[in-house]
mmCIF file of C-alpha atoms in Angstrom:
data_model
loop_
_atom_site.group_PDB
_atom_site.id
_atom_site.type_symbol
_atom_site.label_atom_id
_atom_site.label_comp_id
_atom_site.label_asym_id
_atom_site.label_seq_id
_atom_site.Cartn_x
_atom_site.Cartn_y
_atom_site.Cartn_z
ATOM 1 C CA ASP A 134 -169.268 52.253 -172.023
ATOM 2 C CA ALA A 135 -170.522 55.589 -173.320
ATOM 3 C CA GLY A 136 -170.947 56.319 -177.029
ATOM 4 C CA LEU A 137 -168.217 57.375 -179.437
ATOM 5 C CA PHE A 138 -167.386 60.565 -181.306
ATOM 6 C CA ALA A 139 -165.050 58.801 -183.766
ATOM 7 C CA GLU A 140 -164.476 55.405 -185.335
ATOM 8 C CA PRO A 141 -162.667 52.688 -183.369
ATOM 9 C CA MET A 142 -159.328 51.327 -184.536
ATOM 10 C CA ILE A 143 -158.366 47.655 -184.817
ATOM 11 C CA ALA A 144 -154.740 46.644 -184.264
ATOM 12 C CA ASP A 145 -152.887 43.683 -182.817
ATOM 13 C CA SER A 146 -156.134 41.663 -182.360
ATOM 14 C CA ASN A 147 -157.666 44.402 -180.229
ATOM 15 C CA VAL A 148 -160.126 47.290 -180.614
ATOM 16 C CA TYR A 149 -159.164 50.793 -179.420
ATOM 17 C CA TYR A 150 -161.561 53.721 -179.029
ATOM 18 C CA VAL A 151 -162.348 56.822 -176.956
ATOM 19 C CA ASP A 152 -165.827 57.135 -175.466
ATOM 20 C CA PHE A 153 -167.890 60.289 -174.749
ATOM 21 C CA SER A 154 -166.471 60.590 -171.249
ATOM 22 C CA GLY A 155 -162.889 60.818 -172.501
ATOM 23 C CA ARG A 156 -161.784 57.282 -171.650
ATOM 24 C CA LEU A 157 -159.347 55.571 -173.991
ATOM 25 C CA CYS A 158 -160.395 51.919 -174.035
ATOM 26 C CA SER A 159 -158.963 48.659 -175.328
ATOM 27 C CA ARG A 160 -161.038 45.498 -175.850
ATOM 28 C CA SER A 161 -160.308 42.078 -177.241
ATOM 29 C CA LEU A 162 -161.412 41.705 -180.852
ATOM 30 C CA VAL A 163 -162.155 38.022 -180.178
ATOM 31 C CA ASP A 164 -164.721 38.276 -177.391
ATOM 32 C CA GLY A 165 -165.119 42.002 -176.590
ATOM 33 C CA SER A 166 -163.689 41.680 -173.094
ATOM 34 C CA GLU A 167 -162.108 44.789 -171.639
ATOM 35 C CA ARG A 168 -158.298 44.803 -171.603
ATOM 36 C CA TRP A 169 -157.809 48.239 -170.078
ATOM 37 C CA LYS A 170 -159.059 51.817 -170.038
ATOM 38 C CA THR A 171 -157.535 55.117 -168.998
ATOM 39 C CA GLU A 172 -158.820 58.663 -168.542
ATOM 40 C CA LEU A 173 -157.659 61.344 -170.968
ATOM 41 C CA ASP A 174 -157.424 64.972 -169.878
ATOM 42 C CA ALA A 175 -160.367 65.897 -172.132
ATOM 43 C CA GLN A 176 -162.864 64.462 -174.594
ATOM 44 C CA SER A 177 -161.523 63.225 -177.897
ATOM 45 C CA HIS A 178 -163.032 63.350 -181.394
ATOM 46 C CA THR A 179 -160.221 61.321 -182.965
ATOM 47 C CA THR A 180 -159.682 57.706 -183.928
ATOM 48 C CA PRO A 181 -156.698 56.232 -182.064
ATOM 49 C CA ALA A 182 -153.577 55.251 -183.994
ATOM 50 C CA PHE A 183 -151.278 52.373 -183.112
ATOM 51 C CA GLY A 184 -147.569 51.741 -183.528
ATOM 52 C CA ASN A 185 -144.821 49.781 -181.738
ATOM 53 C CA GLY A 186 -147.151 48.919 -178.868
ATOM 54 C CA PHE A 187 -148.245 52.538 -178.306
ATOM 55 C CA THR A 188 -151.757 53.892 -178.772
ATOM 56 C CA VAL A 189 -151.751 57.545 -179.863
ATOM 57 C CA VAL A 190 -154.748 59.868 -179.595
ATOM 58 C CA GLY A 191 -155.446 63.619 -179.676
ATOM 59 C CA ASP A 192 -157.876 65.441 -177.388
ATOM 60 C CA ASP A 193 -160.001 68.580 -177.289
ATOM 61 C CA GLU A 194 -157.511 70.415 -175.058
ATOM 62 C CA GLY A 195 -154.856 70.196 -177.761
ATOM 63 C CA LYS A 196 -152.804 67.317 -176.411
ATOM 64 C CA VAL A 197 -151.449 64.348 -178.334
ATOM 65 C CA CYS A 198 -150.979 61.396 -175.969
ATOM 66 C CA ALA A 199 -149.206 58.053 -176.234
ATOM 67 C CA VAL A 200 -150.324 55.168 -174.018
ATOM 68 C CA ASP A 201 -148.496 51.860 -173.638
ATOM 69 C CA GLY A 202 -149.972 48.363 -173.535
ATOM 70 C CA SER A 203 -150.570 48.643 -169.794
ATOM 71 C CA SER A 204 -152.673 51.829 -170.114
ATOM 72 C CA HIS A 205 -149.848 54.058 -168.795
ATOM 73 C CA PHE A 206 -149.143 57.428 -170.383
ATOM 74 C CA VAL A 207 -145.718 57.408 -172.020
ATOM 75 C CA TRP A 208 -145.814 61.055 -173.089
ATOM 76 C CA LYS A 209 -148.102 64.005 -173.771
ATOM 77 C CA PHE A 210 -147.402 66.582 -176.459
ATOM 78 C CA SER A 211 -149.180 69.952 -176.359
ATOM 79 C CA THR A 212 -150.470 71.907 -179.350
ATOM 80 C CA GLU A 213 -152.123 75.306 -179.069
ATOM 81 C CA SER A 214 -155.708 74.296 -179.850
ATOM 82 C CA ALA A 215 -158.008 71.270 -180.018
ATOM 83 C CA VAL A 216 -156.754 68.229 -181.915
ATOM 84 C CA ARG A 217 -159.604 66.908 -184.056
ATOM 85 C CA ALA A 218 -157.490 65.122 -186.686
ATOM 86 C CA SER A 219 -156.550 61.497 -186.104
ATOM 87 C CA ALA A 220 -152.866 60.635 -185.975
ATOM 88 C CA VAL A 221 -150.906 58.547 -188.453
ATOM 89 C CA VAL A 222 -148.019 56.497 -187.053
ATOM 90 C CA SER A 223 -145.281 55.447 -189.459
ATOM 91 C CA ASP A 224 -141.609 54.533 -188.964
ATOM 92 C CA GLU A 225 -141.306 55.738 -185.352
ATOM 93 C CA THR A 226 -143.030 59.060 -186.135
ATOM 94 C CA VAL A 227 -146.484 60.435 -185.316
ATOM 95 C CA TYR A 228 -147.920 62.717 -188.005
ATOM 96 C CA ILE A 229 -150.861 64.853 -186.852
ATOM 97 C CA GLY A 230 -152.549 68.185 -187.503
ATOM 98 C CA SER A 231 -154.248 70.545 -185.053
ATOM 99 C CA THR A 232 -156.860 73.284 -185.177
ATOM 100 C CA ASP A 233 -153.992 75.639 -184.247
ATOM 101 C CA HIS A 234 -153.213 75.595 -188.034
ATOM 102 C CA SER A 235 -150.047 73.538 -187.480
ATOM 103 C CA PHE A 236 -149.042 70.086 -188.646
ATOM 104 C CA TYR A 237 -146.594 68.155 -186.454
ATOM 105 C CA ALA A 238 -144.141 65.293 -186.773
ATOM 106 C CA ILE A 239 -143.546 63.821 -183.297
ATOM 107 C CA ASN A 240 -141.048 61.168 -182.238
ATOM 108 C CA LEU A 241 -143.070 58.118 -181.195
ATOM 109 C CA ALA A 242 -140.561 56.963 -178.576
ATOM 110 C CA ASP A 243 -140.358 60.131 -176.465
ATOM 111 C CA GLY A 244 -142.974 62.609 -177.737
ATOM 112 C CA LYS A 245 -140.442 65.229 -178.854
ATOM 113 C CA GLU A 246 -141.193 67.428 -181.852
ATOM 114 C CA LYS A 247 -139.254 66.535 -185.013
ATOM 115 C CA TRP A 248 -140.669 69.358 -187.097
ATOM 116 C CA LYS A 249 -143.663 71.645 -187.390
ATOM 117 C CA PHE A 250 -145.348 73.213 -190.419
ATOM 118 C CA VAL A 251 -147.767 76.137 -190.095
ATOM 119 C CA SER A 252 -150.583 76.030 -192.653
ATOM 120 C CA GLY A 253 -153.198 78.615 -193.528
ATOM 121 C CA GLY A 254 -156.161 76.877 -191.915
ATOM 122 C CA LYS A 255 -157.362 74.549 -189.207
ATOM 123 C CA ILE A 256 -156.729 70.827 -189.733
ATOM 124 C CA TYR A 257 -159.624 68.488 -188.955
ATOM 125 C CA ASN A 258 -158.740 65.352 -190.906
ATOM 126 C CA ALA A 259 -155.936 62.814 -190.817
ATOM 127 C CA ALA A 260 -153.003 62.974 -193.193
ATOM 128 C CA ALA A 261 -151.837 60.434 -195.762
ATOM 129 C CA VAL A 262 -148.212 59.299 -195.614
ATOM 130 C CA SER A 263 -146.102 57.823 -198.417
ATOM 131 C CA ALA A 264 -142.441 56.766 -198.419
ATOM 132 C CA ASP A 265 -141.245 60.371 -198.642
ATOM 133 C CA LYS A 266 -144.304 62.646 -198.460
ATOM 134 C CA VAL A 267 -147.080 63.721 -196.086
ATOM 135 C CA VAL A 268 -150.351 65.077 -197.518
ATOM 136 C CA PHE A 269 -153.181 66.798 -195.609
ATOM 137 C CA GLY A 270 -155.922 69.366 -196.142
ATOM 138 C CA GLY A 271 -157.312 72.282 -194.181
ATOM 139 C CA THR A 272 -160.081 74.821 -193.778
ATOM 140 C CA ASP A 273 -158.161 77.264 -196.003
ATOM 141 C CA HIS A 274 -159.335 75.207 -199.027
ATOM 142 C CA LYS A 275 -155.831 73.845 -199.685
ATOM 143 C CA VAL A 276 -154.235 70.423 -199.940
ATOM 144 C CA TYR A 277 -150.639 70.481 -198.685
ATOM 145 C CA CYS A 278 -147.805 68.097 -199.515
ATOM 146 C CA LEU A 279 -144.731 68.160 -197.256
ATOM 147 C CA ASP A 280 -141.379 66.444 -197.279
ATOM 148 C CA ARG A 281 -141.735 63.656 -194.745
ATOM 149 C CA GLN A 282 -138.247 63.961 -193.251
ATOM 150 C CA GLU A 283 -137.867 67.734 -192.909
ATOM 151 C CA GLY A 284 -141.424 69.108 -193.152
ATOM 152 C CA GLY A 285 -140.668 71.396 -196.085
ATOM 153 C CA LEU A 286 -143.478 72.391 -198.433
ATOM 154 C CA LEU A 287 -143.399 70.527 -201.764
ATOM 155 C CA TRP A 288 -146.686 71.707 -203.287
ATOM 156 C CA THR A 289 -150.206 72.923 -202.576
ATOM 157 C CA PHE A 290 -153.452 72.442 -204.443
ATOM 158 C CA PRO A 291 -156.337 74.974 -204.158
ATOM 159 C CA ALA A 292 -159.866 73.579 -203.897
ATOM 160 C CA LYS A 293 -163.008 75.703 -204.000
ATOM 161 C CA SER A 294 -163.965 75.067 -200.381
ATOM 162 C CA ILE A 295 -162.815 73.383 -197.167
ATOM 163 C CA ILE A 296 -161.106 70.022 -197.576
ATOM 164 C CA GLY A 297 -163.657 67.588 -196.153
ATOM 165 C CA THR A 298 -161.762 64.271 -195.996
ATOM 166 C CA ALA A 299 -158.432 62.752 -195.198
ATOM 167 C CA PRO A 300 -156.423 62.319 -198.399
ATOM 168 C CA LEU A 301 -155.814 58.843 -199.770
ATOM 169 C CA ILE A 302 -152.557 57.958 -201.544
ATOM 170 C CA ALA A 303 -152.757 55.126 -204.083
ATOM 171 C CA ASN A 304 -150.833 54.410 -207.290
ATOM 172 C CA ASP A 305 -148.878 57.698 -207.076
ATOM 173 C CA LYS A 306 -152.139 59.637 -206.895
ATOM 174 C CA VAL A 307 -153.838 61.620 -204.130
ATOM 175 C CA PHE A 308 -157.623 61.232 -203.767
ATOM 176 C CA VAL A 309 -159.338 63.848 -201.601
ATOM 177 C CA GLY A 310 -162.877 65.180 -201.133
ATOM 178 C CA SER A 311 -164.017 68.754 -200.536
ATOM 179 C CA LEU A 312 -167.061 70.607 -199.273
ATOM 180 C CA ASP A 313 -167.259 72.123 -202.778
ATOM 181 C CA LYS A 314 -168.732 68.690 -203.745
ATOM 182 C CA ASN A 315 -165.663 67.711 -205.771
ATOM 183 C CA LEU A 316 -163.557 64.595 -205.486
ATOM 184 C CA TYR A 317 -160.081 65.604 -206.648
ATOM 185 C CA VAL A 318 -157.428 63.272 -208.017
ATOM 186 C CA LEU A 319 -153.930 64.790 -207.902
ATOM 187 C CA ASP A 320 -150.496 63.693 -209.027
ATOM 188 C CA LEU A 321 -148.587 62.828 -205.845
ATOM 189 C CA LYS A 322 -145.276 64.140 -207.149
ATOM 190 C CA THR A 323 -146.409 67.513 -208.501
ATOM 191 C CA GLY A 324 -149.866 68.234 -207.061
ATOM 192 C CA LYS A 325 -151.220 68.675 -210.595
ATOM 193 C CA LEU A 326 -154.944 68.014 -211.005
ATOM 194 C CA LEU A 327 -155.408 64.814 -213.009
ATOM 195 C CA TRP A 328 -159.218 64.788 -212.923
ATOM 196 C CA SER A 329 -162.141 65.615 -210.666
ATOM 197 C CA TYR A 330 -165.767 64.657 -210.264
ATOM 198 C CA GLU A 331 -168.515 66.909 -208.912
ATOM 199 C CA ALA A 332 -170.953 64.951 -206.772
ATOM 200 C CA LYS A 333 -174.441 66.111 -205.817
ATOM 201 C CA GLY A 334 -173.472 66.825 -202.216
ATOM 202 C CA ARG A 335 -170.516 67.758 -200.042
ATOM 203 C CA ILE A 336 -167.892 65.070 -199.575
ATOM 204 C CA ARG A 337 -167.047 64.454 -195.919
ATOM 205 C CA THR A 338 -166.263 60.715 -195.770
ATOM 206 C CA ASN A 339 -162.841 59.398 -196.711
ATOM 207 C CA PRO A 340 -162.419 57.827 -200.165
ATOM 208 C CA VAL A 341 -161.122 54.270 -200.502
ATOM 209 C CA VAL A 342 -159.514 52.352 -203.362
ATOM 210 C CA VAL A 343 -160.242 48.614 -203.524
ATOM 211 C CA ASN A 344 -159.308 46.259 -206.357
ATOM 212 C CA GLY A 345 -158.633 49.136 -208.728
ATOM 213 C CA LYS A 346 -161.923 50.897 -207.954
ATOM 214 C CA LEU A 347 -162.388 54.278 -206.280
ATOM 215 C CA ILE A 348 -165.311 54.428 -203.827
ATOM 216 C CA PHE A 349 -166.623 57.490 -201.992
ATOM 217 C CA ALA A 350 -169.888 58.936 -200.709
ATOM 218 C CA SER A 351 -171.428 62.405 -200.606
ATOM 219 C CA GLU A 352 -174.160 64.133 -198.626
ATOM 220 C CA ASN A 353 -176.804 63.500 -201.307
ATOM 221 C CA ASP A 354 -177.044 59.901 -199.989
ATOM 222 C CA TRP A 355 -175.267 58.389 -202.971
ATOM 223 C CA LEU A 356 -172.313 56.032 -203.044
ATOM 224 C CA TYR A 357 -170.010 56.485 -206.042
ATOM 225 C CA CYS A 358 -167.726 53.901 -207.605
ATOM 226 C CA PHE A 359 -165.218 54.572 -210.401
ATOM 227 C CA GLY A 360 -162.981 52.205 -212.311
ATOM 228 C CA GLU A 361 -159.343 52.996 -213.042
ATOM 229 C CA LYS A 362 -158.778 56.214 -214.958
#
């Protein structure tokens, strides 16, 4: 197989990824044997998402595609520009942003649009989804929080530069990195800034929280770890 633009995804004892040539591939996690592969309409820079037996991926022509366990396309949903953000699948819904400035909620079963929100910038990173909220960032320097059911705007937070990571929701907080070198920690309910930390370089890799510790990296080749605060 050719190389990858984005990270693979592991689900249901299998590995899913898209190679340079635009092939969506599935391999056994146990022995690496190929299960299936199928050609997308274009290259993809996204990590596949998985839900209810469907693999969902966006491509550079602006399509969001769902493929079943036999490598057959179930549906294709068109946006107006390249999809570089990875999808999130939760409760029969696909949540995904596009470089057309729009964020979409798509029905997983049939690929029909549930709602659409137009933001002020292009969306390059995946969203974070809680029980009732969806949070994402864009090139307009803003973090957006939407109502998960209807897509209405609940709050925004202004950073000093482009949002460089997917947000992370943990313990009623939103953790998100920016190209202004700051890691921001926001209140999930209100969007209020709780605290921030300015690293030595731009933050472009997604933060993680493990065992009560916040871990993230920046472009100055340092890995940062914080305890609970």
